[in-house]
Short mmCIF file of C-alpha atoms and ligand atoms in Angstrom, two decimals:
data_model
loop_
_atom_site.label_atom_id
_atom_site.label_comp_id
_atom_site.label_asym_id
_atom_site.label_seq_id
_atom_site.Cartn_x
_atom_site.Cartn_y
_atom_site.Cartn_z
CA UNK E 22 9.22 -28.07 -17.53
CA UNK E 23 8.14 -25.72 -20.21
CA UNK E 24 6.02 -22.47 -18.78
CA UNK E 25 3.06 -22.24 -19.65
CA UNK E 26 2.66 -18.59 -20.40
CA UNK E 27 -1.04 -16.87 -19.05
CA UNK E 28 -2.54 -13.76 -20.73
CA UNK E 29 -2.44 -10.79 -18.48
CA UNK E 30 -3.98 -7.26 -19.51
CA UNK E 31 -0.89 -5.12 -19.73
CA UNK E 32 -1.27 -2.76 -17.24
CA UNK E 33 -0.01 0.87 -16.99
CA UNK E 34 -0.53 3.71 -14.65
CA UNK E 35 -4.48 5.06 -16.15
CA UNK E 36 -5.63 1.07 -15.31
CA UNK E 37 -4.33 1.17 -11.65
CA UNK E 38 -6.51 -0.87 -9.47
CA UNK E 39 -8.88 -0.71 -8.08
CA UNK E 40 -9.31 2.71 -9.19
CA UNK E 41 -9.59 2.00 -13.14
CA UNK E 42 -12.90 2.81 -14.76
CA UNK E 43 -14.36 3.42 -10.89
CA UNK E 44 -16.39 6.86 -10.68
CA UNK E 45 -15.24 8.86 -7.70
CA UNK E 46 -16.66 11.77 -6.66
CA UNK E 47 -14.70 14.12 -5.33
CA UNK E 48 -16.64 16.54 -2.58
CA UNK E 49 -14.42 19.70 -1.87
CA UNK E 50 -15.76 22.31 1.17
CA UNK E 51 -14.98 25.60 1.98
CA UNK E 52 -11.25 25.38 3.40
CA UNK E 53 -7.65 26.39 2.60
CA UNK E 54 -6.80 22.50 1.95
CA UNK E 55 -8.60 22.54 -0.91
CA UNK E 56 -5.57 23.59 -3.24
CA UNK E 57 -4.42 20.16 -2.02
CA UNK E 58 -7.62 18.40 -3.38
CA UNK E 59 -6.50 19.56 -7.16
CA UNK E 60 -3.53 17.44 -6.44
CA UNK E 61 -6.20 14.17 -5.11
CA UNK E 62 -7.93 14.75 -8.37
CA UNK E 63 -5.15 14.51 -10.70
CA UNK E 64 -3.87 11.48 -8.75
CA UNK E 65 -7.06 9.90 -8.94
CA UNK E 66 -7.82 10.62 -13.12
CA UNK E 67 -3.82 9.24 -13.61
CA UNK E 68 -4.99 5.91 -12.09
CA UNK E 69 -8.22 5.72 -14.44
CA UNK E 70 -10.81 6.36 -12.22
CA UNK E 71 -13.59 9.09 -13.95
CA UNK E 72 -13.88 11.61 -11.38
CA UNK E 73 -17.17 13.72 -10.85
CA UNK E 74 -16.25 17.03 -8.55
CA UNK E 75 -18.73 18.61 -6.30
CA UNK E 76 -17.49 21.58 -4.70
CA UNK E 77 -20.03 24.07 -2.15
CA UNK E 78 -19.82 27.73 -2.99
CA UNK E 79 -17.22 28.28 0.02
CA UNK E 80 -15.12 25.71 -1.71
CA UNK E 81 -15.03 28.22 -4.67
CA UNK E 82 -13.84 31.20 -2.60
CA UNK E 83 -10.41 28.84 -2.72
CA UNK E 84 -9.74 27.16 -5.50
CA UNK E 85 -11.79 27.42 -9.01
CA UNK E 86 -13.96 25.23 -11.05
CA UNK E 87 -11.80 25.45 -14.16
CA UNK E 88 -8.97 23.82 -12.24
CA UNK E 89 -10.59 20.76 -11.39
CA UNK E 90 -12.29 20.89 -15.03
CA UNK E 91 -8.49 21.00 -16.42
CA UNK E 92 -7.16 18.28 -13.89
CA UNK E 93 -10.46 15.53 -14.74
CA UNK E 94 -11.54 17.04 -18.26
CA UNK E 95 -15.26 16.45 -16.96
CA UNK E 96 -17.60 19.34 -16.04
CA UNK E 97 -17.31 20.57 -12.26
CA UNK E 98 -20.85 20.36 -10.34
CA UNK E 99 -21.36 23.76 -7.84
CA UNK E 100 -25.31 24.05 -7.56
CA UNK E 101 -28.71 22.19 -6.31
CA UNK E 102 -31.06 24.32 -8.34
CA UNK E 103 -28.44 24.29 -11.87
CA UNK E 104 -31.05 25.03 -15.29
CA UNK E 105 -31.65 22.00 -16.58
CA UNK E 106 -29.68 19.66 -13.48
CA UNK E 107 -32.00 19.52 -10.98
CA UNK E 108 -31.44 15.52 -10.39
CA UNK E 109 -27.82 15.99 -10.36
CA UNK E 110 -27.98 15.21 -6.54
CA UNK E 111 -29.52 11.70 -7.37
CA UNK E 112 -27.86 10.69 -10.56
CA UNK E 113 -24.13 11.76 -8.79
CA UNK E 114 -24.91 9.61 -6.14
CA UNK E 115 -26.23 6.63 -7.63
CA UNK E 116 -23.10 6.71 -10.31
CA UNK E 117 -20.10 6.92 -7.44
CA UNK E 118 -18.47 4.16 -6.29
CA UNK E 119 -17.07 5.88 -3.50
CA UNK E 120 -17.53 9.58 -2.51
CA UNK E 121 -14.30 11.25 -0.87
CA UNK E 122 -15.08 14.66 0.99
CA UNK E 123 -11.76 16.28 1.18
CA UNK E 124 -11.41 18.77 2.88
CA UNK E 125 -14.17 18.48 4.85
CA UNK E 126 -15.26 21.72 7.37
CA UNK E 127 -16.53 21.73 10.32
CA UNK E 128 -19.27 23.34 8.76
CA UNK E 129 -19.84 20.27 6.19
CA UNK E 130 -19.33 17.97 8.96
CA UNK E 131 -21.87 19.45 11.20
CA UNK E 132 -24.33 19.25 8.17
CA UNK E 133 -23.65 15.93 7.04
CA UNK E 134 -24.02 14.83 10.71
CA UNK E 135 -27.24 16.34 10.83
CA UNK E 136 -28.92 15.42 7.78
CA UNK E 137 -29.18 18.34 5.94
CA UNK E 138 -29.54 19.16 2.43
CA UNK E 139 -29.28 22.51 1.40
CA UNK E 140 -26.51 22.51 -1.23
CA UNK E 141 -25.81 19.69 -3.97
CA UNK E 142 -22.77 18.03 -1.48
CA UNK E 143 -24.40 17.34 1.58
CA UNK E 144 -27.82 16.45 -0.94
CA UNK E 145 -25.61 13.62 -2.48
CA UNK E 146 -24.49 12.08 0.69
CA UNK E 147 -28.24 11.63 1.89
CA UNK E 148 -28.97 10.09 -1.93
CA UNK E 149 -25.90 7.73 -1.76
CA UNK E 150 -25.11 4.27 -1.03
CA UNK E 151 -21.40 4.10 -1.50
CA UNK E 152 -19.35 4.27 1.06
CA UNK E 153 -17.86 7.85 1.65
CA UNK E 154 -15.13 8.96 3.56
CA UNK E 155 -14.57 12.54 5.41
CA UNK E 156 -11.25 14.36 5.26
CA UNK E 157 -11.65 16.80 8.06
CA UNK E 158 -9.07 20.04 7.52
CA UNK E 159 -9.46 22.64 9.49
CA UNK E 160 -7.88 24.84 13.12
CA UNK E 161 -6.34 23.47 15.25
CA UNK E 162 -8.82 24.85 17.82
CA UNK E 163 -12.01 23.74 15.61
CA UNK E 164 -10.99 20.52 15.29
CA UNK E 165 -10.65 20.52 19.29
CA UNK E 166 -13.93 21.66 19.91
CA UNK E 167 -16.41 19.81 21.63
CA UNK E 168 -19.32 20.22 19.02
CA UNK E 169 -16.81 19.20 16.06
CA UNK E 170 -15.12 15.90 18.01
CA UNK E 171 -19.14 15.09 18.48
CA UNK E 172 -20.21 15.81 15.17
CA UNK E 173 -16.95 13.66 13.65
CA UNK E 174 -18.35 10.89 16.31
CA UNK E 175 -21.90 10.86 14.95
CA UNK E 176 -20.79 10.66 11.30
CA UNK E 177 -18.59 7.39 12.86
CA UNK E 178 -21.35 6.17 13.81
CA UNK E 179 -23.46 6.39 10.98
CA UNK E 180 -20.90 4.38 8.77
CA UNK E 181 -18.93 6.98 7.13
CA UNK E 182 -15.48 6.80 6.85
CA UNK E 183 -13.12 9.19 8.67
CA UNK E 184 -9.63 9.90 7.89
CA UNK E 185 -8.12 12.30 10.98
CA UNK E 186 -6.53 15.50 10.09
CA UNK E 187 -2.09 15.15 11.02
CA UNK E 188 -0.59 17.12 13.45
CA UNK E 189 1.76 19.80 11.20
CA UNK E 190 1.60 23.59 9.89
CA UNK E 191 -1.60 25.40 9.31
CA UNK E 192 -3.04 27.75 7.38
CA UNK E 193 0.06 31.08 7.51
CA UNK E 194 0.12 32.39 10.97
CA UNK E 195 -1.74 30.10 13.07
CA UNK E 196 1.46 27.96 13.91
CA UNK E 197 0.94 23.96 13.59
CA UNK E 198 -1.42 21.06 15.69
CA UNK E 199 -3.78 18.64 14.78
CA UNK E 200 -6.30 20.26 11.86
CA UNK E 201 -4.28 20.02 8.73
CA UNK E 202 -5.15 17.71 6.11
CA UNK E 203 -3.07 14.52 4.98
CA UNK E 204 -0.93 14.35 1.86
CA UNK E 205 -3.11 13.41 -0.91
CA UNK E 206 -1.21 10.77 -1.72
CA UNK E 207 -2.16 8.99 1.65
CA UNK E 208 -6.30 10.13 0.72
CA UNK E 209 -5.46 8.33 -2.34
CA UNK E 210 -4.46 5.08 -0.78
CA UNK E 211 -7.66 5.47 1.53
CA UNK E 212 -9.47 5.78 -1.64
CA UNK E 213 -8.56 2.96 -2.95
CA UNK E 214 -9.30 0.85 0.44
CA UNK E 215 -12.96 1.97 -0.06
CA UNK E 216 -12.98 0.52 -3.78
CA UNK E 217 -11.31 -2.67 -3.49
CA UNK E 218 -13.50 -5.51 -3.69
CA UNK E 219 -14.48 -7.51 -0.64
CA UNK E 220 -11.22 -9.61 0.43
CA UNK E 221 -10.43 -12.63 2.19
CA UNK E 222 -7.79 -10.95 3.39
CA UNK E 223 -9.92 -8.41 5.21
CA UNK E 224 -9.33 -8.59 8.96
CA UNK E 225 -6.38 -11.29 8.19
CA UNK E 226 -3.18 -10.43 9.47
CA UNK E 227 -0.29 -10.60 6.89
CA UNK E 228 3.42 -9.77 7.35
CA UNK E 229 5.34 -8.67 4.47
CA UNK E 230 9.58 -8.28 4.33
CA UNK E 231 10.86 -5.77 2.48
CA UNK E 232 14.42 -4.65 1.32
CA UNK E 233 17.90 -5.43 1.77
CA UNK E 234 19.75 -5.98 4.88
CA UNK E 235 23.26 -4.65 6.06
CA UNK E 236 25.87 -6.72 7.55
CA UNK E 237 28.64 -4.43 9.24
CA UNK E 238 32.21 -4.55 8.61
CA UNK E 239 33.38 -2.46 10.65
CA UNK E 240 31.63 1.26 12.10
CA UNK E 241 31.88 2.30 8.79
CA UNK E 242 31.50 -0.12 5.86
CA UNK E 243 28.77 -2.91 5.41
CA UNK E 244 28.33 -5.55 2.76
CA UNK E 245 24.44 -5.66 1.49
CA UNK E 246 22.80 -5.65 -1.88
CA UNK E 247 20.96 -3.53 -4.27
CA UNK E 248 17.44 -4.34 -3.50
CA UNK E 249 15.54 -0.98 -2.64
CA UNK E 250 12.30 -2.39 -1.29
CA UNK E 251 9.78 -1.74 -4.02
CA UNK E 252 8.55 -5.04 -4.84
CA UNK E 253 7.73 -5.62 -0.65
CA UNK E 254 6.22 -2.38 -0.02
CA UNK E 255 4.02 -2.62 -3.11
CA UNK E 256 3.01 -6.05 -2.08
CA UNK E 257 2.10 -4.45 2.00
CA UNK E 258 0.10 -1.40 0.56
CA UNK E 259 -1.97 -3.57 -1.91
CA UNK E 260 -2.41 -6.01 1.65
CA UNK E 261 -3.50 -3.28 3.11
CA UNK E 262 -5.56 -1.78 0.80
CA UNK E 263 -7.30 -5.54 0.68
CA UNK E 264 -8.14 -4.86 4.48
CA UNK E 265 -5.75 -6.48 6.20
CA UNK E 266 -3.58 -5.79 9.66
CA UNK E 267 -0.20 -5.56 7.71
CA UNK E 268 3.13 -5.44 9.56
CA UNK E 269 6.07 -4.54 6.95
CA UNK E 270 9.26 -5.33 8.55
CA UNK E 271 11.52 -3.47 6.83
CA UNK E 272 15.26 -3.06 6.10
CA UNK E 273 17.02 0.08 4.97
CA UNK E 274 14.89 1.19 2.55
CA UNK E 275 14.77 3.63 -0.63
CA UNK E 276 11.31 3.97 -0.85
CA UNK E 277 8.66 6.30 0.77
CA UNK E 278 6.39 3.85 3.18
CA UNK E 279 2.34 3.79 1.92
CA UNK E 280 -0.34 4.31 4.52
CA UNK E 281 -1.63 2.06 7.01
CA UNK E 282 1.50 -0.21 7.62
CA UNK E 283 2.73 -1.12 11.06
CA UNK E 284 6.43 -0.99 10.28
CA UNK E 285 9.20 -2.96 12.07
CA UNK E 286 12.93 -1.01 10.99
CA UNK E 287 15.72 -3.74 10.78
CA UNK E 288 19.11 -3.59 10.11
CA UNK E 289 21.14 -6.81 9.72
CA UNK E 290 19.34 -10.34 8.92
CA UNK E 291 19.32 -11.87 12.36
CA UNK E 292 17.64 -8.84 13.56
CA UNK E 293 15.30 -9.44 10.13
CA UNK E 294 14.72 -13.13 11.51
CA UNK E 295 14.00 -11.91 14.68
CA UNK E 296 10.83 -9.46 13.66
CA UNK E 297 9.57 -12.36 11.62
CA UNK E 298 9.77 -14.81 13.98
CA UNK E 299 7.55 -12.48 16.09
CA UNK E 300 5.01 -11.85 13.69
CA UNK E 301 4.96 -15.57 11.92
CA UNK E 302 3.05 -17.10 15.34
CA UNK E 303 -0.23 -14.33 14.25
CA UNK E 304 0.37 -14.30 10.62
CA UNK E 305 -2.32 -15.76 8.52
CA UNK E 306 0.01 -14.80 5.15
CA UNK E 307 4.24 -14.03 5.38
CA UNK E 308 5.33 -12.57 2.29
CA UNK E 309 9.25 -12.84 2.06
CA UNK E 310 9.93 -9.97 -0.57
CA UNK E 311 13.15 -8.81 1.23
CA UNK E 312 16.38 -9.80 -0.13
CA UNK E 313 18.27 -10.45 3.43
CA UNK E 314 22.36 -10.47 2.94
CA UNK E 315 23.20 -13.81 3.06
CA UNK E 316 26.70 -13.15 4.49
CA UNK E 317 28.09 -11.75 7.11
CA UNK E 318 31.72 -11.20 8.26
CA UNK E 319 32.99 -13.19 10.62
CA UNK E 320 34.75 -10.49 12.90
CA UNK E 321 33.63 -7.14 12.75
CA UNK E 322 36.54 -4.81 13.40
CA UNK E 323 35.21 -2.18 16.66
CA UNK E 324 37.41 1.08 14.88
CA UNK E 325 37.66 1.52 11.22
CA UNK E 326 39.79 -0.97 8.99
CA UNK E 327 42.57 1.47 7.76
CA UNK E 328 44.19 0.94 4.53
CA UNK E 329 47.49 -0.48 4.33
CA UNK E 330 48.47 -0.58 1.04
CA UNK E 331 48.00 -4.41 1.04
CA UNK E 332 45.24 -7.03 -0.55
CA UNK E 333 42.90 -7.43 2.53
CA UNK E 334 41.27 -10.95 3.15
CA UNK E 335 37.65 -11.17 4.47
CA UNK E 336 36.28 -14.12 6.12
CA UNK E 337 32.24 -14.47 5.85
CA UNK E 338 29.84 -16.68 7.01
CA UNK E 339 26.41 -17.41 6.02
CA UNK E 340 23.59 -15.47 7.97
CA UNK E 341 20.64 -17.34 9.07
CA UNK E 342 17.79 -18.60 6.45
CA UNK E 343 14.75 -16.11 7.50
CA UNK E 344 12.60 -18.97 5.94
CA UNK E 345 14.04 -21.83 7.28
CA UNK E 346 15.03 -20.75 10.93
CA UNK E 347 11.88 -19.83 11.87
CA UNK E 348 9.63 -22.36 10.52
CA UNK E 349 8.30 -23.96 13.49
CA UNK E 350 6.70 -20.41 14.52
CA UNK E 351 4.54 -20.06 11.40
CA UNK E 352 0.48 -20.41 12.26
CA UNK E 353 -0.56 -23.55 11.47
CA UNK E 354 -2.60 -23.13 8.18
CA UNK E 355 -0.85 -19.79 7.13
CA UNK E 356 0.14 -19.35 4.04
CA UNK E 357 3.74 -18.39 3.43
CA UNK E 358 5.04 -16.91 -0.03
CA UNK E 359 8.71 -16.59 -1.04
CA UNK E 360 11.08 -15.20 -3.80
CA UNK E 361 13.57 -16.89 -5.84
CA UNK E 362 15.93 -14.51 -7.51
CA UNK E 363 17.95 -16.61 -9.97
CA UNK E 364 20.29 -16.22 -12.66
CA UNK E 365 20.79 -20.08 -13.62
CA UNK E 366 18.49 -23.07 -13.83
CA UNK E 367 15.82 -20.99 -12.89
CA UNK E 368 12.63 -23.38 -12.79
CA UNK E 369 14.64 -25.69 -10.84
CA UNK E 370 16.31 -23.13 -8.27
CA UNK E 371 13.19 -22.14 -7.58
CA UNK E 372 11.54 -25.60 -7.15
CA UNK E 373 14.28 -26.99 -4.73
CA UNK E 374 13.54 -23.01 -2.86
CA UNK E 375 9.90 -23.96 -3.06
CA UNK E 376 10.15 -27.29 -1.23
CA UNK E 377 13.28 -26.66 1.07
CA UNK E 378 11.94 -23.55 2.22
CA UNK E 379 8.24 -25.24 2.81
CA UNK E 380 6.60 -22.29 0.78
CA UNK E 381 3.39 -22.48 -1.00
CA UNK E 382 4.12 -20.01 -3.46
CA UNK E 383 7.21 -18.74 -5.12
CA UNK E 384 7.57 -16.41 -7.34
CA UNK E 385 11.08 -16.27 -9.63
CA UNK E 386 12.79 -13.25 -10.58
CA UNK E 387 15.57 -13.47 -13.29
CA UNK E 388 17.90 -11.34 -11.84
CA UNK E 389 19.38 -10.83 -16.19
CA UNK E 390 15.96 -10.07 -17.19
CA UNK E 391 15.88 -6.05 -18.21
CA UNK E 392 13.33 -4.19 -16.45
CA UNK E 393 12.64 -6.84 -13.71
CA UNK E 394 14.54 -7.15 -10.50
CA UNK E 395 16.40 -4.49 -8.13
CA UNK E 396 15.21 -0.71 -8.28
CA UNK E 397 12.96 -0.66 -11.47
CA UNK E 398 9.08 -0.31 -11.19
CA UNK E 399 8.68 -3.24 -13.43
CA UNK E 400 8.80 -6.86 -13.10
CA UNK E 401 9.00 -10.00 -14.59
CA UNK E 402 7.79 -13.09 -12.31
CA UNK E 403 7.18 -16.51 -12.73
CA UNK E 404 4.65 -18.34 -10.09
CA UNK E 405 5.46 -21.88 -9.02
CA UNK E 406 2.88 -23.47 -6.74
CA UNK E 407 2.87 -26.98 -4.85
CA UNK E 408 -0.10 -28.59 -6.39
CA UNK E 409 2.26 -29.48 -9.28
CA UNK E 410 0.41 -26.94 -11.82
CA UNK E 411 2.67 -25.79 -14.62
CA UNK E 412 4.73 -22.35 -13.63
CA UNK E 413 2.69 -19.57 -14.19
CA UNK E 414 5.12 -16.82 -16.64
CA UNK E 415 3.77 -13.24 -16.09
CA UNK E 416 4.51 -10.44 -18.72
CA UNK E 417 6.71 -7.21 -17.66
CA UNK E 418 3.83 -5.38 -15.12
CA UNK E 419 4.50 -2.49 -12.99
CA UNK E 420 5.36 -3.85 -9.42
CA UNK E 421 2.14 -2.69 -8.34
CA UNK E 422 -0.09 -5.00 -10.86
CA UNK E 423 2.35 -7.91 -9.58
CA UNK E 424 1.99 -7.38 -6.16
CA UNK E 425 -1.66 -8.11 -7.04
CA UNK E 426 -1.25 -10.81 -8.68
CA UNK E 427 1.09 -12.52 -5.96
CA UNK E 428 -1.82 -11.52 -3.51
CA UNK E 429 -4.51 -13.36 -6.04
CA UNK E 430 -2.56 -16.19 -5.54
CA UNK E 431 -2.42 -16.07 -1.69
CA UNK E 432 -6.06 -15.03 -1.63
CA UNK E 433 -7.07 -18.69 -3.27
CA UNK E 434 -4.05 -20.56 -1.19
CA UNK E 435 -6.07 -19.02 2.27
CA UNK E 436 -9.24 -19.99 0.81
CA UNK E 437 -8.14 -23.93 0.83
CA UNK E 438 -9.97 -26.34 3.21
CA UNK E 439 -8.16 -26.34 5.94
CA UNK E 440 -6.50 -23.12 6.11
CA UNK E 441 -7.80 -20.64 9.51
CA UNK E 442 -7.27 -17.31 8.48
CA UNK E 443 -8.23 -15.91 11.59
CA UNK E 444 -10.08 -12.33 10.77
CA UNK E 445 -10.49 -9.27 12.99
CA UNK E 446 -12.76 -6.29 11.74
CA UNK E 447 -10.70 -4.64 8.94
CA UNK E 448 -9.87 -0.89 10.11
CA UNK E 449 -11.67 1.60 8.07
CA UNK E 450 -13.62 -0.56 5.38
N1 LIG M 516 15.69 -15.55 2.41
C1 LIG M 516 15.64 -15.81 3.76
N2 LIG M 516 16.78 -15.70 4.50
C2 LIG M 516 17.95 -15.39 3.93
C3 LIG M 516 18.01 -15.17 2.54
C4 LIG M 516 16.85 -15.28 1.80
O1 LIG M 516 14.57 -16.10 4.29
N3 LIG M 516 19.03 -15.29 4.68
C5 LIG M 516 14.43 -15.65 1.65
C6 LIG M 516 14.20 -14.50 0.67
O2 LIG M 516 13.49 -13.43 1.25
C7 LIG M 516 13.38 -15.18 -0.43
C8 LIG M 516 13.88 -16.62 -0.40
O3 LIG M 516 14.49 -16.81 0.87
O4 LIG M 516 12.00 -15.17 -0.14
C9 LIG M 516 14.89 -16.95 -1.47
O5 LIG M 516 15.92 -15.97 -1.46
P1 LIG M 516 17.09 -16.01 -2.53
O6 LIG M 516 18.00 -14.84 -2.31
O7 LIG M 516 16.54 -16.20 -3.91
O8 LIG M 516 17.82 -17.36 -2.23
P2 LIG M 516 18.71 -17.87 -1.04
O9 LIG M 516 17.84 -18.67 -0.13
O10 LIG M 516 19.47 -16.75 -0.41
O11 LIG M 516 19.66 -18.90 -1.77
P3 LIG M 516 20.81 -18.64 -2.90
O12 LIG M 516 21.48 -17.37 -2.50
O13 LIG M 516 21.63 -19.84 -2.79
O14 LIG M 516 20.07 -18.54 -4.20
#
């Protein structure tokens, strides 16, 4: 079989979806969180989207214009009643395809939740028709209070968006509880839930495998593999960014987990089989992405295996196949995608993988190819489907852009006649 090869835009960090070419403005109120907004801005212009920031005068007792000029390179928007910008309100709002309000006060909150528009922020939110989310950062104590938990309610209720502040340090001097605003990082992520397209994977519930497994030798030693996790978590945060319930189960990783994931820790592959085989009876889509150690040793020694000064023999056996031993609990009409990581024969590894392993999509790694495989943010994949289309080659994309893809694919496999995706309300979209 010769691959056919597909043309794919090549896709670097400024055309990150779904935030490429999106307009977000960026609402920043009055609080001491707002040095950590700078930080959401430049994370947001880095992925491509143009972002327009509106900050309220309190805003600028913080943090200053110029810096959020500097981190967008597009002009900062402070007042209503600006010479010459009197429709800013209206033309901001109908331009944004999302509108994040981080941080948002208690004082913002209560005027959002009320309907007012005295100052060009809370003037946008009544003129737009995106959907916006709230970042509430504040006290501890004003977050508790009655008149702020009701005001956070009401905006609920009206359809906004509402990320909850963590529980950590506040502002110097006032200790640490529930008030302080999250990372930007994990705004960002929300961010992107808001732009993504409608999915049919919204409300689905998908379980994704990520990493390597460990296989103990003795208290001491284990025998595993160089997989770090990347290509699975990728492939769970772009799940969950498409709206659906994800549950990552997850070996040892070497990679910080996204937002949103349930996450199931694992150690060795039968306990990796195990977590799957719970999830598979409620999964609509099972991504296999984790690279389970296929070996085990056949004793493991209770103390530590001392040297002797001699050649030392180890028996293995084969773990359990993750795909194989737990077929009969996959949902009938679920999709299930696996990975072939191959260094011979490719197209046909992966074929015999493909129909031994009863997937409906695989997708082949060359395990030679430079800048695909193990620890790298690239990758290299080929997709081989059932329906006896020609392999699909994909150029070298960042492991983000190919978790997409892979997801694409699923999206249409789900789609079939036949399938049941079974959809509960997507959280937060
Ligand atoms: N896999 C699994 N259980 C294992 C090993 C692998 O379910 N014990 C899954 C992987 O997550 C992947 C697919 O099977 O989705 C293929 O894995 P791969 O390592 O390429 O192949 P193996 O099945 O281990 O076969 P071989 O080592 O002979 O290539």
């Amino acid at each position: 079989m010769t691959p056919s090869i597909a043309s794919h835009p090549s896709v670097t960090d400024s055309t990150l979806r779904p935030y490429a070419g999106r307009r977000v403005l960026l609402g920043v109120s009055g609080g001491i969180a707002s040095y950590k907004s700078a930080w959401l801005a430049r994370l947001l212009a880095k992925a491509g989207a143009e972002v327009d920031v509106v900050m309220t005068r309190a805003a600028m007792e913080f943090v200053g214009a110029v810096t959020f000029e500097a981190l967008t390179g597009r002009p900062v928007h402070t007042g209503l009643f600006d010479a010459g910008r009197t429709l800013d309100h209206i033309r901001l709002a109908k331009a944004a395809d999302c509108i994040v309000i981080a941080p948002a006060t208690a004082d913002l909150m209560a005027r959002a939740a009320t309907g007012q528009a005295d100052d060009l922020l809370t003037a946008v939110l009544l003129a737009a028709g995106c959907p916006v989310l709230f970042v509430p950062a504040m006290n501890d104590r004003m977050w508790a209070h009655a008149q702020t938990r009701a005001n956070a309610a009401h905006l609920a209720a009206l359809g906004y968006a509402l990320l909850p502040p963590d529980d950590g340090l506040l502002a110097a001097g006032e200790g640490s509880g529930p008030g302080r605003m999250p990372e930007p990082e994990a705004i960002f992520a929300h961010v992107g839930r808001l732009l993504e397209p409608a999915s049919p994977l919204a409300g689905t519930r998908v379980t994704v495998t990520a990493g390597p497994t460990q296989e103990a030798l003795d208290p001491v030693r284990f025998l595993s593999n160089h997989s770090t996790g990347k290509m699975g978590v990728a492939i769970a945060a772009a799940a969950w960014r498409r709206g659906a319930h994800v549950t990552l189960v997850a070996g040892p990783l070497q990679v910080s987990l996204p937002a949103g994931l349930t996450v199931v820790n694992v150690r060795t592959t039968e306990e990796m089989r195990d977590a799957v085989a719970a999830q598979l009876p409620t999964s609509d889509l099972l991504v296999m992405a984790a690279a389970p150690a296929d070996y085990q040793p056949s004793a493991r020694a209770e103390g530590k295996l001392k040297k002797t000064g001699q050649p030392r023999t180890l028996e293995l056996h084969e773990t359990p196949d993750i795909l194989l031993t737990t077929l009969a609990a996959r949902k009938p009409g679920s999709v299930c995608v696996g990975f072939a990581l191959e260094t011979d024969d490719l197209l046909a590894n992966a074929t015999r993988k493909l129909e031994r392993k009863a997937l409906d999509l695989v997708v082949l790694n060359d395990a030679n190819e430079p800048g695909a495989g193990f620890g790298v943010d690239t990758n290299r994949v080929t997709f081989l489907t059932r329906q006896g289309t020609e392999p699909e080659v994909l150029p070298l994309m960042p492991k983000s852009a190919v978790a997409d893809a892979i997801l694409d694919r699923a999206e249409a496999l789900l789609m079939q006649p036949g399938r049941v995706a079974q959809r509960e309300p997507a959280n937060g979209r």
